[in-house]
mmCIF file of C-alpha atoms and ligand atoms in Angstrom:
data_model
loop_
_atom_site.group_PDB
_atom_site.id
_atom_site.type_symbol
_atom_site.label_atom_id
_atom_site.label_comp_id
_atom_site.label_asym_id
_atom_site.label_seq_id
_atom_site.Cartn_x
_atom_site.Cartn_y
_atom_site.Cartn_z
ATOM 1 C CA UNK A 1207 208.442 -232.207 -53.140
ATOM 2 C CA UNK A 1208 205.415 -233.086 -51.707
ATOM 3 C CA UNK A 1209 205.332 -236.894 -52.168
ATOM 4 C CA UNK A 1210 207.734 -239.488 -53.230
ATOM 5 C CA UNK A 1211 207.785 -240.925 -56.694
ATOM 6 C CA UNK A 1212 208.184 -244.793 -56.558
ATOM 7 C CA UNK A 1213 208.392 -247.046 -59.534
ATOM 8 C CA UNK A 1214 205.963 -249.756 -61.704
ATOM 9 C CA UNK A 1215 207.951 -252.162 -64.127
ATOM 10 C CA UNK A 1216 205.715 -252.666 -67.051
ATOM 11 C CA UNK A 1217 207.434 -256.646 -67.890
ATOM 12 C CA UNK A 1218 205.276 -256.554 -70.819
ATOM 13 C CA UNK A 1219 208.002 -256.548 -73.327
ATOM 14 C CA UNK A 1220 209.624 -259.668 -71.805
ATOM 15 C CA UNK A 1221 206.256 -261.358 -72.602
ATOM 16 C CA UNK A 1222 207.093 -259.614 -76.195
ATOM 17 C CA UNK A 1223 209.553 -261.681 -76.553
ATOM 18 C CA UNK A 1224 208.573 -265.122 -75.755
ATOM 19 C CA UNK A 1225 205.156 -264.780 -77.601
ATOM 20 C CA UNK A 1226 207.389 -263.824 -80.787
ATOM 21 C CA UNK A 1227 208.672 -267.963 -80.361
ATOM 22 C CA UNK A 1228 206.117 -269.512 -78.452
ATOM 23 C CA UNK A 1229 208.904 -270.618 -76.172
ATOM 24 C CA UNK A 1230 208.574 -270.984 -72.647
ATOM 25 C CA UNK A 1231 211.207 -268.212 -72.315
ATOM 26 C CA UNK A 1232 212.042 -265.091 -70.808
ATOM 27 C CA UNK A 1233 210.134 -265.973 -67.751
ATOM 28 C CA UNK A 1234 207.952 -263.560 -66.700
ATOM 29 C CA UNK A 1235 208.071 -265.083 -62.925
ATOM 30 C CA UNK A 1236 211.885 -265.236 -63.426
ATOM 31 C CA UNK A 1237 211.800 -261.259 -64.409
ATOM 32 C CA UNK A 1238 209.384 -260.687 -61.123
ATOM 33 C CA UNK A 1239 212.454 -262.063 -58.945
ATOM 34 C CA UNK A 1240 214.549 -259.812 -60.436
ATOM 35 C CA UNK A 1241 212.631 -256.468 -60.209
ATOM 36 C CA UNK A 1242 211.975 -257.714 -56.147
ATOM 37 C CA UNK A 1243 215.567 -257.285 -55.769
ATOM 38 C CA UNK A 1244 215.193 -253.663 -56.472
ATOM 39 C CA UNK A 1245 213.380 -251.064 -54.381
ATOM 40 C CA UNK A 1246 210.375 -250.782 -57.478
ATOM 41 C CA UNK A 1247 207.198 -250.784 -55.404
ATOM 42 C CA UNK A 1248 205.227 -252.178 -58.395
ATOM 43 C CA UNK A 1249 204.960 -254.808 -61.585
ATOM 44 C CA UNK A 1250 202.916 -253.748 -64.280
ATOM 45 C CA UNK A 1251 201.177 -255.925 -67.106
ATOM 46 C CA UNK A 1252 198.874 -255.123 -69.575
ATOM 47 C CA UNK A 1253 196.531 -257.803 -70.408
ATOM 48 C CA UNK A 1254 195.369 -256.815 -74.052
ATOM 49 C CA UNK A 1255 192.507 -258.177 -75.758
ATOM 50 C CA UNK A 1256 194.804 -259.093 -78.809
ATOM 51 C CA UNK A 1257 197.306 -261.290 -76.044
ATOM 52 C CA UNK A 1258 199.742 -260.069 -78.034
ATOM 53 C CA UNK A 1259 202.339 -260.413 -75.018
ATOM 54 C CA UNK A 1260 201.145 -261.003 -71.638
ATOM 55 C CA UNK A 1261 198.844 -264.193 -71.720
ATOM 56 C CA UNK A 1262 196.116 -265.164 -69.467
ATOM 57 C CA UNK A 1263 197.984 -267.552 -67.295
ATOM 58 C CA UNK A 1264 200.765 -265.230 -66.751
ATOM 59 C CA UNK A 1265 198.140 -263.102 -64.239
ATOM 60 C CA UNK A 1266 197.430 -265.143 -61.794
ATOM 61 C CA UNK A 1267 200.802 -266.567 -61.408
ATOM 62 C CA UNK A 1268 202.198 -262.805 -61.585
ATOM 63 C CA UNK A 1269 199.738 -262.724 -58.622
ATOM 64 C CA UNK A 1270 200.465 -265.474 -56.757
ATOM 65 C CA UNK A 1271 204.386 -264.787 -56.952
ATOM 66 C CA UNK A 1272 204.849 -260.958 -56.308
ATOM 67 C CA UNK A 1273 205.391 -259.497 -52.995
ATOM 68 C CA UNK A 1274 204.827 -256.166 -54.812
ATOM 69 C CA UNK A 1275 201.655 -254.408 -55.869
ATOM 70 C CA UNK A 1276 200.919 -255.526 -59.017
ATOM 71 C CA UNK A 1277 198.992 -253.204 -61.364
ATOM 72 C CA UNK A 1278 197.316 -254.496 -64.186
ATOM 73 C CA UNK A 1279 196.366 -252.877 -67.200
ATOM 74 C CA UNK A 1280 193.098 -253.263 -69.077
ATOM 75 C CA UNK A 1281 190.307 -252.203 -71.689
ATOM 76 C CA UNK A 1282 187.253 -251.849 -69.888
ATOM 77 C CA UNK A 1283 185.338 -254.916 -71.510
ATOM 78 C CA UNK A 1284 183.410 -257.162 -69.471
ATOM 79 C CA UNK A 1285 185.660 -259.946 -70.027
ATOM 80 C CA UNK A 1286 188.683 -257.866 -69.238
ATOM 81 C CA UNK A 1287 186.381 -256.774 -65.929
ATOM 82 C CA UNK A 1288 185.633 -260.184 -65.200
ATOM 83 C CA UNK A 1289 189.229 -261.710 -65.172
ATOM 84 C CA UNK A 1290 190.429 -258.818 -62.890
ATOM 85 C CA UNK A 1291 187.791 -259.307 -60.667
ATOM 86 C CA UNK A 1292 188.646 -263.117 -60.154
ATOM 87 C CA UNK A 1293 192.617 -262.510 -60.032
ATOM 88 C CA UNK A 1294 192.084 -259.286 -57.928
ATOM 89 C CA UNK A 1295 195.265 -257.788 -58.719
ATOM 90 C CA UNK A 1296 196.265 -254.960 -55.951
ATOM 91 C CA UNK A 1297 195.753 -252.157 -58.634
ATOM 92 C CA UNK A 1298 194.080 -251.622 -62.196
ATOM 93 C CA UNK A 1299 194.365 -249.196 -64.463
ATOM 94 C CA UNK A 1300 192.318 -248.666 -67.367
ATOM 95 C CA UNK A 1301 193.176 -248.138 -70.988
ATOM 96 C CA UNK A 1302 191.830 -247.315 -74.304
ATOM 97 C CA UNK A 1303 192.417 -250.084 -76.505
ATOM 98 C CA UNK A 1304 192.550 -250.614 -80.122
ATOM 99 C CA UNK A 1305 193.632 -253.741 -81.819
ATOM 100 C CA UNK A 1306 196.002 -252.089 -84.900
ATOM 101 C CA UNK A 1307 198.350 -249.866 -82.046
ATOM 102 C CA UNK A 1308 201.631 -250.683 -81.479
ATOM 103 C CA UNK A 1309 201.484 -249.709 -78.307
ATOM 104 C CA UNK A 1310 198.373 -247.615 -76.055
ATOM 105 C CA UNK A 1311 198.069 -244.440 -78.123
ATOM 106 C CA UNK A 1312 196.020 -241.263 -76.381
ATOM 107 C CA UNK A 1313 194.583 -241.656 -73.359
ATOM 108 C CA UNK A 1314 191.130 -242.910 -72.422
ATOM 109 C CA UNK A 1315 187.822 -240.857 -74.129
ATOM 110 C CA UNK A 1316 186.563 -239.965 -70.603
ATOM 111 C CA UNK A 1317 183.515 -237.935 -72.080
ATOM 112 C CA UNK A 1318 182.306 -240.539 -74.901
ATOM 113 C CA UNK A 1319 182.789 -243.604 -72.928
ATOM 114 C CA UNK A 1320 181.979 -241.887 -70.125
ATOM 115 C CA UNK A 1321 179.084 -244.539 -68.488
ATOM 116 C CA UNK A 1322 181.469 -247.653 -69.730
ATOM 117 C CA UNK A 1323 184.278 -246.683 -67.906
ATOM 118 C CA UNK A 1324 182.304 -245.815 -64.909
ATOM 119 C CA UNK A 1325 180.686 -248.862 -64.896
ATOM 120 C CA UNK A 1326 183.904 -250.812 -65.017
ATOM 121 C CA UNK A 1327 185.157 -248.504 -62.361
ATOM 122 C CA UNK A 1328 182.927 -249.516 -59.977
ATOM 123 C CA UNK A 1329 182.963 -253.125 -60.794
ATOM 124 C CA UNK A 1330 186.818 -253.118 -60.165
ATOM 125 C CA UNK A 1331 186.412 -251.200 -56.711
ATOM 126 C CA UNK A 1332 183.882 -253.212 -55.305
ATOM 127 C CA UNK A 1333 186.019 -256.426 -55.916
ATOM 128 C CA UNK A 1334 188.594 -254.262 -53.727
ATOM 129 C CA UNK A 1335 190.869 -253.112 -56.814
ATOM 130 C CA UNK A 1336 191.717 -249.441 -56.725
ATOM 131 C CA UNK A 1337 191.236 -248.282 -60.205
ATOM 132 C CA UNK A 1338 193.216 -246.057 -62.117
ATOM 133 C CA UNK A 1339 192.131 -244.418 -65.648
ATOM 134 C CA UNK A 1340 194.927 -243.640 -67.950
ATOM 135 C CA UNK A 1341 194.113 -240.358 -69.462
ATOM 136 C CA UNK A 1342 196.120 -237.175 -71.287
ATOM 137 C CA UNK A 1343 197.082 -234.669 -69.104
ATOM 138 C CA UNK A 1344 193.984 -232.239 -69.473
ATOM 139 C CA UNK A 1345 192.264 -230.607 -66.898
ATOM 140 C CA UNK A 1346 188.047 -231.023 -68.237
ATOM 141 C CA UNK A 1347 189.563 -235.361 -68.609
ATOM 142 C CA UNK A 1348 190.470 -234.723 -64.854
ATOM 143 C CA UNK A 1349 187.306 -233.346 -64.208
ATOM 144 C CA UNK A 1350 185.434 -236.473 -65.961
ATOM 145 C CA UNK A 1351 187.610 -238.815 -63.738
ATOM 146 C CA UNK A 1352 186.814 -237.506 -60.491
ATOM 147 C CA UNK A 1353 182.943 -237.322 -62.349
ATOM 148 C CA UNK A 1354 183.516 -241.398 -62.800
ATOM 149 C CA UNK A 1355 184.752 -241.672 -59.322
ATOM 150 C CA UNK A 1356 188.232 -243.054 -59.752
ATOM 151 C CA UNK A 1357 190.452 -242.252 -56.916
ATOM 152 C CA UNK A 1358 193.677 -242.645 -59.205
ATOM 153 C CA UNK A 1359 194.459 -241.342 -62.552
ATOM 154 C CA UNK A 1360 197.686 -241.924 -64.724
ATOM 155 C CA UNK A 1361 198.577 -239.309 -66.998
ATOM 156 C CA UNK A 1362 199.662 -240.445 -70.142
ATOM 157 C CA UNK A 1363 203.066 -238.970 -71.084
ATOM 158 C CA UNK A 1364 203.350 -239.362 -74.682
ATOM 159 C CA UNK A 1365 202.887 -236.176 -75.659
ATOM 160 C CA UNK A 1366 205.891 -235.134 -73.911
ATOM 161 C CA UNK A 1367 208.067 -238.461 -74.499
ATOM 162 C CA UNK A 1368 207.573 -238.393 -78.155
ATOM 163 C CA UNK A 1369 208.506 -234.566 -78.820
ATOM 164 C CA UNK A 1370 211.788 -233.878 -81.144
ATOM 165 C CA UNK A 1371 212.298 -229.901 -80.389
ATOM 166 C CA UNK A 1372 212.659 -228.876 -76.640
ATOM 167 C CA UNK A 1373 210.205 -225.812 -77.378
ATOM 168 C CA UNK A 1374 206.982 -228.098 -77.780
ATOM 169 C CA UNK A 1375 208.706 -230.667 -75.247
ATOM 170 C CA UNK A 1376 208.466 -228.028 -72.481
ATOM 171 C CA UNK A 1377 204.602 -227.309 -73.504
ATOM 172 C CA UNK A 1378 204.318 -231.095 -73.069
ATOM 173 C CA UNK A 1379 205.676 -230.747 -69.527
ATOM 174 C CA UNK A 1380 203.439 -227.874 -68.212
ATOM 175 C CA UNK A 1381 200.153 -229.450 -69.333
ATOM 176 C CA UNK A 1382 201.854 -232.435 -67.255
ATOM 177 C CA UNK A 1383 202.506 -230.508 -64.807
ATOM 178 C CA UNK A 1384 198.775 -228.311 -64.681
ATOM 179 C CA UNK A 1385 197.356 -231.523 -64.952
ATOM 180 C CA UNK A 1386 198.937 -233.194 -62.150
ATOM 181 C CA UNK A 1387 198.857 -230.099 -59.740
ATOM 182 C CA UNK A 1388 194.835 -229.901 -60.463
ATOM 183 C CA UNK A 1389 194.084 -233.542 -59.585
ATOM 184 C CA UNK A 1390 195.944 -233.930 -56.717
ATOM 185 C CA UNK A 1391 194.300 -230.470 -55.755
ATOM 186 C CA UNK A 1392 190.685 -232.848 -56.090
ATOM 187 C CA UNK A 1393 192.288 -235.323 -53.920
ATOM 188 C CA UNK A 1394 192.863 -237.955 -56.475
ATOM 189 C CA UNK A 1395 196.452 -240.151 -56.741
ATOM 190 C CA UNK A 1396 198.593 -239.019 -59.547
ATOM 191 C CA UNK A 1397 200.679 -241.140 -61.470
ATOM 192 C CA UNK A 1398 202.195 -241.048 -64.924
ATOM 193 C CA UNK A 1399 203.613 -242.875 -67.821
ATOM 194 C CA UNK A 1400 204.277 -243.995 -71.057
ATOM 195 C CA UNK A 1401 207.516 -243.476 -73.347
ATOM 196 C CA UNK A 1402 209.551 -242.688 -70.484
ATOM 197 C CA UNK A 1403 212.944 -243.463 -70.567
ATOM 198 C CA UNK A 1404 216.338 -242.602 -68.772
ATOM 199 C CA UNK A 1405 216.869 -238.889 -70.519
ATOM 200 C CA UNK A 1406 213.206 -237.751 -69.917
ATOM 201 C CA UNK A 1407 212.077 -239.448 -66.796
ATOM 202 C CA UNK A 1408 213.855 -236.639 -64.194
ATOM 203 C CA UNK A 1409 211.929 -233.884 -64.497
ATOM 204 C CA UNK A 1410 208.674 -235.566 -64.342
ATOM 205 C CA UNK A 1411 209.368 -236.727 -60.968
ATOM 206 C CA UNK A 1412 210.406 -233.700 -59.647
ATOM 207 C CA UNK A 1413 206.946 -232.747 -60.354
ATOM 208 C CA UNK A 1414 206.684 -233.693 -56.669
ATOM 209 C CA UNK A 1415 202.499 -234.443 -56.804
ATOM 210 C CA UNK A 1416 203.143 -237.583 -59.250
ATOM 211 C CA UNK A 1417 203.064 -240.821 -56.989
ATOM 212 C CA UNK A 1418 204.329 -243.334 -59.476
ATOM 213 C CA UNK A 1419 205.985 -243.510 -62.880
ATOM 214 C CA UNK A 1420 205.098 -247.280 -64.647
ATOM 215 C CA UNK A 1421 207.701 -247.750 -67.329
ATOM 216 C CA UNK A 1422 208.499 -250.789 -69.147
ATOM 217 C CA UNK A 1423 210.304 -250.657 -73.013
ATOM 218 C CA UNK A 1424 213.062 -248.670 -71.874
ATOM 219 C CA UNK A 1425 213.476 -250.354 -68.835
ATOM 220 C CA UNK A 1426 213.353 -253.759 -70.877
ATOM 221 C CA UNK A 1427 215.745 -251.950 -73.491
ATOM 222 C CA UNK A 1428 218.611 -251.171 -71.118
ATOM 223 C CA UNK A 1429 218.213 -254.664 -69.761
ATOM 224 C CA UNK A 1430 219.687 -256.513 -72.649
ATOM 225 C CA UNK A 1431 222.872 -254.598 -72.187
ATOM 226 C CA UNK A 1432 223.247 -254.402 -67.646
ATOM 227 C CA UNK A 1433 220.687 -257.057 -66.862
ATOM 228 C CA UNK A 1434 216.964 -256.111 -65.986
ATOM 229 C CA UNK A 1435 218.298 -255.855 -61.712
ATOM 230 C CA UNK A 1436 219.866 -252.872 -62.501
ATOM 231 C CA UNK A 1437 218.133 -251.436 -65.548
ATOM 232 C CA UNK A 1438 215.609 -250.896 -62.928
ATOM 233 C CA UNK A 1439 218.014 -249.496 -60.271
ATOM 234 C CA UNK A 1440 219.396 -247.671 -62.825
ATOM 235 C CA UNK A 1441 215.932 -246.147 -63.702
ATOM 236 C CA UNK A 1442 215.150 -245.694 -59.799
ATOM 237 C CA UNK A 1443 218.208 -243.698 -59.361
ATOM 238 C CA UNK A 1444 216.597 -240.955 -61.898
ATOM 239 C CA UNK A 1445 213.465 -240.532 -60.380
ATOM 240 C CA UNK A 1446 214.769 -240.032 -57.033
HETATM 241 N N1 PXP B 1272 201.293 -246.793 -68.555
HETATM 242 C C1 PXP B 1272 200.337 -247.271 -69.375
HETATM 243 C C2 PXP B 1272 198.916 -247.049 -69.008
HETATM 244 C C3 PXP B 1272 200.672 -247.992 -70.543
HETATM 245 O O1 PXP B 1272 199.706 -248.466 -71.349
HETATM 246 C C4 PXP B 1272 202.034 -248.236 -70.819
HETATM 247 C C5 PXP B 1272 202.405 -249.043 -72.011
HETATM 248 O O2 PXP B 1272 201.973 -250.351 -71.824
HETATM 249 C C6 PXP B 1272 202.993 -247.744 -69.916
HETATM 250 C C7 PXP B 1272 202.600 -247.000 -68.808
HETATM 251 C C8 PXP B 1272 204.458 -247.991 -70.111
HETATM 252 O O3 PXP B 1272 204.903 -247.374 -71.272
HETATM 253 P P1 PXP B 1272 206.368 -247.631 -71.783
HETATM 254 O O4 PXP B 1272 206.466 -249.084 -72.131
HETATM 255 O O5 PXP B 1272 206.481 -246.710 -72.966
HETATM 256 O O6 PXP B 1272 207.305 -247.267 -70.662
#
């Protein structure tokens, strides 16, 4: 084990929720209190250009409130740019985006977008933000990041997540686990994410070169049932 894995709450789907009734509740700020009774070194949000759950507002005053790092996830679109680099959230990560998805699908095109994504890359770093690009788990992608200069990636773990038989699940894993052990061979932070939940998380933390998981539905999920305190300790206790 060569580093430890800590833990980003993606409180998206809490957002999810309200927007559904325009109400005023869940409160995201409320939810924040509640993960910061937990060991989770991290909230996550992803501010999507459809707003179809966290809103403007809710990013500065996820800012202002959290003792925590707080990651924030976003298309690389000069407006999306522009709003990060006013909040200056501790951490960004950015993601492909398309309108129709239910949720991110694929990682980012690091070779077609290649000069966008660098240039939001180094808008986000000079405002101080340390920039993460959410991309599969595939070694000439790695090679692109490091290319862009982003000193974080997040490797997208769908792939894996979303298999049914344990044969192609377990070719999921090694290209998760190839792609992982070559970045952090470059010198770049690892993380991961993306349809994990409390049966599939384990092994990707034993990985031992992945620095943080972000995970949100199933986190938000298992809330409903134990409350969201200890959905999240409940989720900690896997990946340690
Ligand atoms: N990481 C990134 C970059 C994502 O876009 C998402 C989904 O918003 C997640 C992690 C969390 O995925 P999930 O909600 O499936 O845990």
């Amino acid at each position: 084990m060569k580093y430890p894995t800590v833990l980003g709450v993606n409180i998206d789907h809490i957002a999810t929720i309200r927007q559904a009734r325009g109400t005023s509740y869940p409160d995201l700020l409320q939810a924040v209190q509640e993960v910061e009774k937990t060991e989770a070194e991290a909230i996550t949000i992803h501010l999507r250009e459809d707003r179809r759950h966290i809103q403007d507002m809710d990013v500065p005053a996820i800012k202002n409130t959290t003792s925590r790092r707080l990651n924030l996830e976003l298309a690389a679109t000069p407006e999306m740019v522009d709003i990060a680099c006013k909040v200056k959230p501790s951490d960004c990560c950015i993601v492909p985006e398309k309108r129709e998805e239910l949720t991110t699908e694929g990682g980012l095109d690091v070779v077609g977008q290649f000069a966008r994504i660098q240039e939001a890359t180094r808008k986000l770093g000079a405002a101080g933000i340390r920039v993460s690009l959410f991309i599969e788990p595939d070694l000439e992608h790695i090679a692109r990041a490091r290319e862009i200069g982003a000193p974080v990636v997040e490797l997208h773990t769908g792939a894996y997540a979303e298999q049914t038989s344990k044969q192609t699940e377990q070719r999921e894993f090694k290209r998760i686990i190839e792609a992982a052990e070559y970045a952090d061979s470059l010198g770049i932070h690892v993380n991961a994410g993306h349809g994990l939940h409390y049966d599939n998380t384990r092994p990707v933390a034993e990985i031992g070169v992945i620095r943080e998981l972000n995970i949100g539905h199933a986190i938000v999920a298992r809330a409903l049932f134990v409350g969201l305190r200890k959905a999240v300790e409940e989720m900690l206790e896997q990946i340690r």
